Coordinates of C-alpha atoms in Angstrom, one line a residue:
X1 CA 90.3 101.1 121.2
X2 CA 87.5 102.8 119.0
X3 CA 88.5 105.0 116.7
X4 CA 87.7 108.8 116.0
X5 CA 88.4 112.0 114.5
X6 CA 89.0 115.6 115.4
X7 CA 86.7 118.2 114.0
X8 CA 89.9 119.8 113.4
X9 CA 90.5 118.0 110.6
X10 CA 88.0 120.2 108.8
X11 CA 89.1 124.0 110.1
X12 CA 88.5 126.2 109.7
X13 CA 85.1 125.0 108.6
X14 CA 82.9 126.1 111.7
X15 CA 83.1 122.9 114.6
X16 CA 80.0 122.4 114.2
X17 CA 80.1 122.0 111.0
X18 CA 82.9 119.8 110.8
X19 CA 81.7 117.1 113.6
X20 CA 78.1 117.3 111.3
X21 CA 80.7 115.6 108.7
X22 CA 82.7 113.1 111.5
X23 CA 78.8 111.9 112.8
X24 CA 77.8 111.3 108.8
X25 CA 81.3 109.9 107.9
X26 CA 80.0 107.0 111.0
X27 CA 82.9 107.5 113.5
X28 CA 82.1 106.7 116.6
X29 CA 84.2 109.2 118.9
X30 CA 85.8 112.6 118.5
X31 CA 87.2 115.4 119.0
X32 CA 86.1 118.6 118.9
X33 CA 88.1 121.2 118.5
X34 CA 86.8 124.4 119.8
X35 CA 88.2 127.5 117.7
X36 CA 86.8 130.9 119.5
X37 CA 85.1 131.6 123.1
X38 CA 81.8 131.8 122.2
X39 CA 81.7 128.4 121.4
X40 CA 83.0 127.8 125.1
X41 CA 79.6 128.8 126.0
X42 CA 77.5 126.0 127.3
X43 CA 74.5 126.8 124.5
X44 CA 76.7 126.2 122.7
X45 CA 78.5 123.3 124.1
X46 CA 74.8 122.2 124.2
X47 CA 73.8 122.6 120.5
X48 CA 77.1 120.4 120.2
X49 CA 76.0 117.2 122.5
X50 CA 73.1 117.2 120.5
X51 CA 74.4 116.9 117.0
X52 CA 77.0 114.2 118.4
X53 CA 73.7 112.3 120.3
X54 CA 71.9 112.5 117.0
X55 CA 74.9 111.5 115.1
X56 CA 75.9 107.9 117.6
X57 CA 78.9 109.5 118.2
X58 CA 80.5 110.4 121.4
X59 CA 82.6 112.8 122.0
X60 CA 85.7 111.8 123.6
X61 CA 88.0 115.1 124.5
X62 CA 88.4 118.7 124.0
X63 CA 90.5 121.3 123.0
X64 CA 90.2 124.9 123.1
X65 CA 91.7 126.9 120.5
X66 CA 94.0 129.3 123.0
X67 CA 97.3 126.7 122.9
X68 CA 99.0 129.7 121.4
X69 CA 98.0 131.9 124.3
X70 CA 99.5 129.4 127.0
X71 CA 103.1 130.4 127.0
X72 CA 102.3 134.0 128.3
X73 CA 99.3 134.1 129.7
X74 CA 99.1 131.0 131.6
X75 CA 103.3 129.6 132.2
X76 CA 104.6 133.5 132.2
X77 CA 105.6 136.1 134.7
X78 CA 103.0 138.0 134.8
X79 CA 100.3 136.7 137.9
X80 CA 97.1 139.2 136.5
X81 CA 97.4 138.2 133.5
X82 CA 97.3 134.8 134.5
X83 CA 94.5 135.6 137.5
X84 CA 92.4 137.6 133.3
X85 CA 93.2 134.3 131.0
X86 CA 92.8 131.1 133.8
X87 CA 88.7 131.7 133.7
X88 CA 89.4 130.6 130.1
X89 CA 90.1 127.0 130.7
X90 CA 87.6 127.7 133.6
X91 CA 84.9 127.4 130.4
X92 CA 86.9 124.5 128.1
X93 CA 86.7 121.7 131.0
X94 CA 82.9 123.1 131.9
X95 CA 82.5 122.7 128.6
X96 CA 84.3 119.2 128.2
X97 CA 81.5 118.7 130.6
X98 CA 78.8 119.7 129.5
X99 CA 79.3 118.0 126.0
X100 CA 80.2 114.2 128.6
X101 CA 83.8 114.5 127.1
X102 CA 86.8 112.9 129.3
X103 CA 90.0 114.4 128.3
X104 CA 90.8 118.7 127.3
X105 CA 94.0 118.8 125.2
X106 CA 96.8 121.3 126.7
X107 CA 99.7 122.6 124.4
X108 CA 101.4 124.1 126.8
X109 CA 104.5 126.6 126.2
X110 CA 107.0 127.1 123.6
X111 CA 110.2 124.7 124.4
X112 CA 111.9 128.5 123.7
X113 CA 110.0 131.9 124.6
X114 CA 111.6 135.6 124.8
X115 CA 111.5 135.1 128.6
X116 CA 112.4 131.6 129.5
X117 CA 109.4 129.3 131.8
X118 CA 111.0 127.5 134.6
X119 CA 110.3 124.5 134.6
X120 CA 108.4 124.6 138.4
X121 CA 106.2 127.4 137.2
X122 CA 105.1 125.1 135.1
X123 CA 104.5 121.9 136.8
X124 CA 102.4 124.2 138.9
X125 CA 100.6 125.8 137.1
X126 CA 99.3 122.5 135.0
X127 CA 98.4 121.1 138.3
X128 CA 96.4 124.2 138.9
X129 CA 94.7 123.5 135.2
X130 CA 94.3 119.7 136.3
X131 CA 92.5 120.5 139.8
X132 CA 90.0 123.1 137.4
X133 CA 89.7 120.0 134.9
X134 CA 88.7 118.0 138.5
X135 CA 86.2 119.9 139.6
X136 CA 84.4 119.2 136.1
X137 CA 85.1 115.7 136.5
X138 CA 87.7 116.1 133.3
X139 CA 90.4 115.0 133.2
X140 CA 93.3 118.1 132.1
X141 CA 96.1 115.9 129.2
X142 CA 99.5 117.3 128.4
X143 CA 99.9 116.6 124.4
X144 CA 103.5 116.4 122.8
X145 CA 103.6 118.9 120.5
X146 CA 107.0 119.7 118.8
X147 CA 109.3 123.1 119.3
X148 CA 106.7 123.1 122.9
X149 CA 108.2 122.2 125.8
X150 CA 106.4 118.6 125.4
X151 CA 107.9 118.0 122.6
X152 CA 110.7 116.0 123.9
X153 CA 111.1 111.9 126.0
X154 CA 113.2 113.7 128.5
X155 CA 111.1 117.3 129.8
X156 CA 107.7 114.8 129.6
X157 CA 109.1 112.2 131.7
X158 CA 110.5 115.2 134.5
X159 CA 106.9 116.3 134.1
X160 CA 106.2 112.9 135.2
X161 CA 108.0 112.5 138.0
X162 CA 106.1 116.2 139.4
X163 CA 103.3 115.9 139.0
X164 CA 103.2 111.7 139.2
X165 CA 99.7 110.6 139.7
X166 CA 98.3 114.1 137.8
X167 CA 100.4 113.8 134.8
X168 CA 98.1 112.1 132.2
X169 CA 98.8 112.0 128.3
X170 CA 97.6 112.8 125.2
X171 CA 100.4 111.4 121.8
X172 CA 100.4 112.5 119.0
X173 CA 102.5 110.2 116.2
X174 CA 103.1 113.1 113.7
X175 CA 104.3 115.8 116.9
X176 CA 106.9 112.9 117.7
X177 CA 108.2 112.3 114.3
X178 CA 107.6 116.5 113.6
X179 CA 110.3 116.7 116.5
X180 CA 113.0 114.4 115.4
X181 CA 112.2 112.0 118.5
X182 CA 112.0 108.7 118.3
X183 CA 107.7 107.5 117.9
X184 CA 107.8 104.0 120.0
X185 CA 110.3 104.9 122.0
X186 CA 108.0 108.1 123.3
X187 CA 105.0 105.4 123.5
X188 CA 107.0 102.7 125.4
X189 CA 107.8 104.9 127.8
X190 CA 104.5 106.6 128.9
X191 CA 101.9 103.6 127.4
X192 CA 100.7 103.5 131.6
X193 CA 100.4 107.1 131.4
X194 CA 98.2 107.8 127.8
X195 CA 94.7 108.3 128.0
X196 CA 94.6 109.5 124.4
X197 CA 95.8 109.0 120.7
X198 CA 96.8 111.4 117.9
X199 CA 97.6 109.1 114.9
X200 CA 98.2 109.8 111.3
X201 CA 100.8 107.8 108.1
X202 CA 104.2 109.9 108.1
X203 CA 106.7 108.8 104.8
X204 CA 109.3 110.5 102.6
X205 CA 106.1 112.1 101.3
X206 CA 104.4 114.0 104.5
X207 CA 104.5 114.3 108.3
X208 CA 101.0 113.9 108.6
X209 CA 99.2 111.5 105.7
X210 CA 96.5 109.7 106.5
X211 CA 96.0 106.3 107.6
X212 CA 97.0 104.1 105.0
X213 CA 98.9 106.7 102.7
X214 CA 102.6 105.8 104.5
X215 CA 104.4 103.5 106.1
X216 CA 104.1 104.0 110.3
X217 CA 103.4 101.1 111.6
X218 CA 99.9 100.9 113.1
X219 CA 99.6 96.9 114.1
X220 CA 102.8 98.1 116.0
X221 CA 101.4 101.1 118.3
X222 CA 98.5 98.7 119.1
X223 CA 100.4 95.7 120.5
X224 CA 102.0 98.7 122.8
X225 CA 99.4 100.3 123.9
X226 CA 97.5 96.3 124.4
X227 CA 99.9 95.6 127.0
X228 CA 99.6 98.2 128.7
X229 CA 95.8 97.9 129.0
X230 CA 94.8 100.7 127.2
X231 CA 91.2 101.2 127.5
X232 CA 90.9 104.7 125.7
X233 CA 90.2 105.4 122.0
X234 CA 92.1 107.0 118.6
X235 CA 91.5 110.1 116.7
X236 CA 92.5 110.6 113.9
X237 CA 93.9 114.1 113.1
X238 CA 94.6 115.2 109.7
X239 CA 94.5 118.2 107.9
X240 CA 92.3 119.3 104.8
X241 CA 95.4 120.8 103.0
X242 CA 95.0 120.5 99.3
X243 CA 93.1 116.9 99.4
X244 CA 89.4 116.0 100.0
X245 CA 89.6 115.0 103.9
X246 CA 86.5 113.4 103.9
X247 CA 87.4 110.5 101.0
X248 CA 91.0 110.3 103.0
X249 CA 89.1 109.7 106.3
X250 CA 86.8 107.2 105.2
X251 CA 89.4 105.5 102.9
X252 CA 91.7 105.7 106.2
X253 CA 88.5 104.5 108.5
X254 CA 88.2 101.1 106.7
X255 CA 92.3 101.0 106.7
X256 CA 92.4 101.2 110.6
X257 CA 89.2 99.0 111.2
X258 CA 90.6 95.6 109.2
X259 CA 94.0 96.2 110.4
X260 CA 92.9 96.5 113.9
X261 CA 90.4 93.7 113.7
X262 CA 93.2 90.8 112.4

């Protein structure tokens, strides 16, 4: 399991500058969080690809900026709005392919939209996203996200049953904490569907701490994923807040490299 960092750690720094910082810190892997429609265009993707290659970093996943639109524009009940916005995800998947990324990360619909979204429609529309990704050689994954449908084990089990082999997960530690879910129960349930990990630490002082600054059992996480023969990577996703994020990422990298290579 190789270690990486998300460009989201440096938000609101411009995406290309954030990627340069990830490269400079010596990570082998990166997730790129796109922050504007223009960043999905091929010339910008090629610029990011060059930065990553020059920095010796593999981009493994792309996170679209458009998560806030998905409830009404992708999973909502107005067909024309869906037709108008689905192209954004075609661009996202193509951008991921240009970057050589394996995964596109989807938040999906909020848990309690003003107009209810039937699970059947959600699963049908998500399958369409999966097919769009497959055409580009990219796997579209559901992330577990607090306050979204995917926040609970029960919903994700229903989704897995509906999509079968097309169900793939990006697992985020801090999101289970925020949703009052049992992190390790979540991991155990979906360890064979998890393709990508978003990691952070937590304690009574916060739910999105740099790894090594909280109480989370990263060795237990690794044992669970090793048991599932996990061949993916783990990307640190924390937010700049009031601390020096580059310094924290550097220290977290040292901590995890030492812990996971004992």
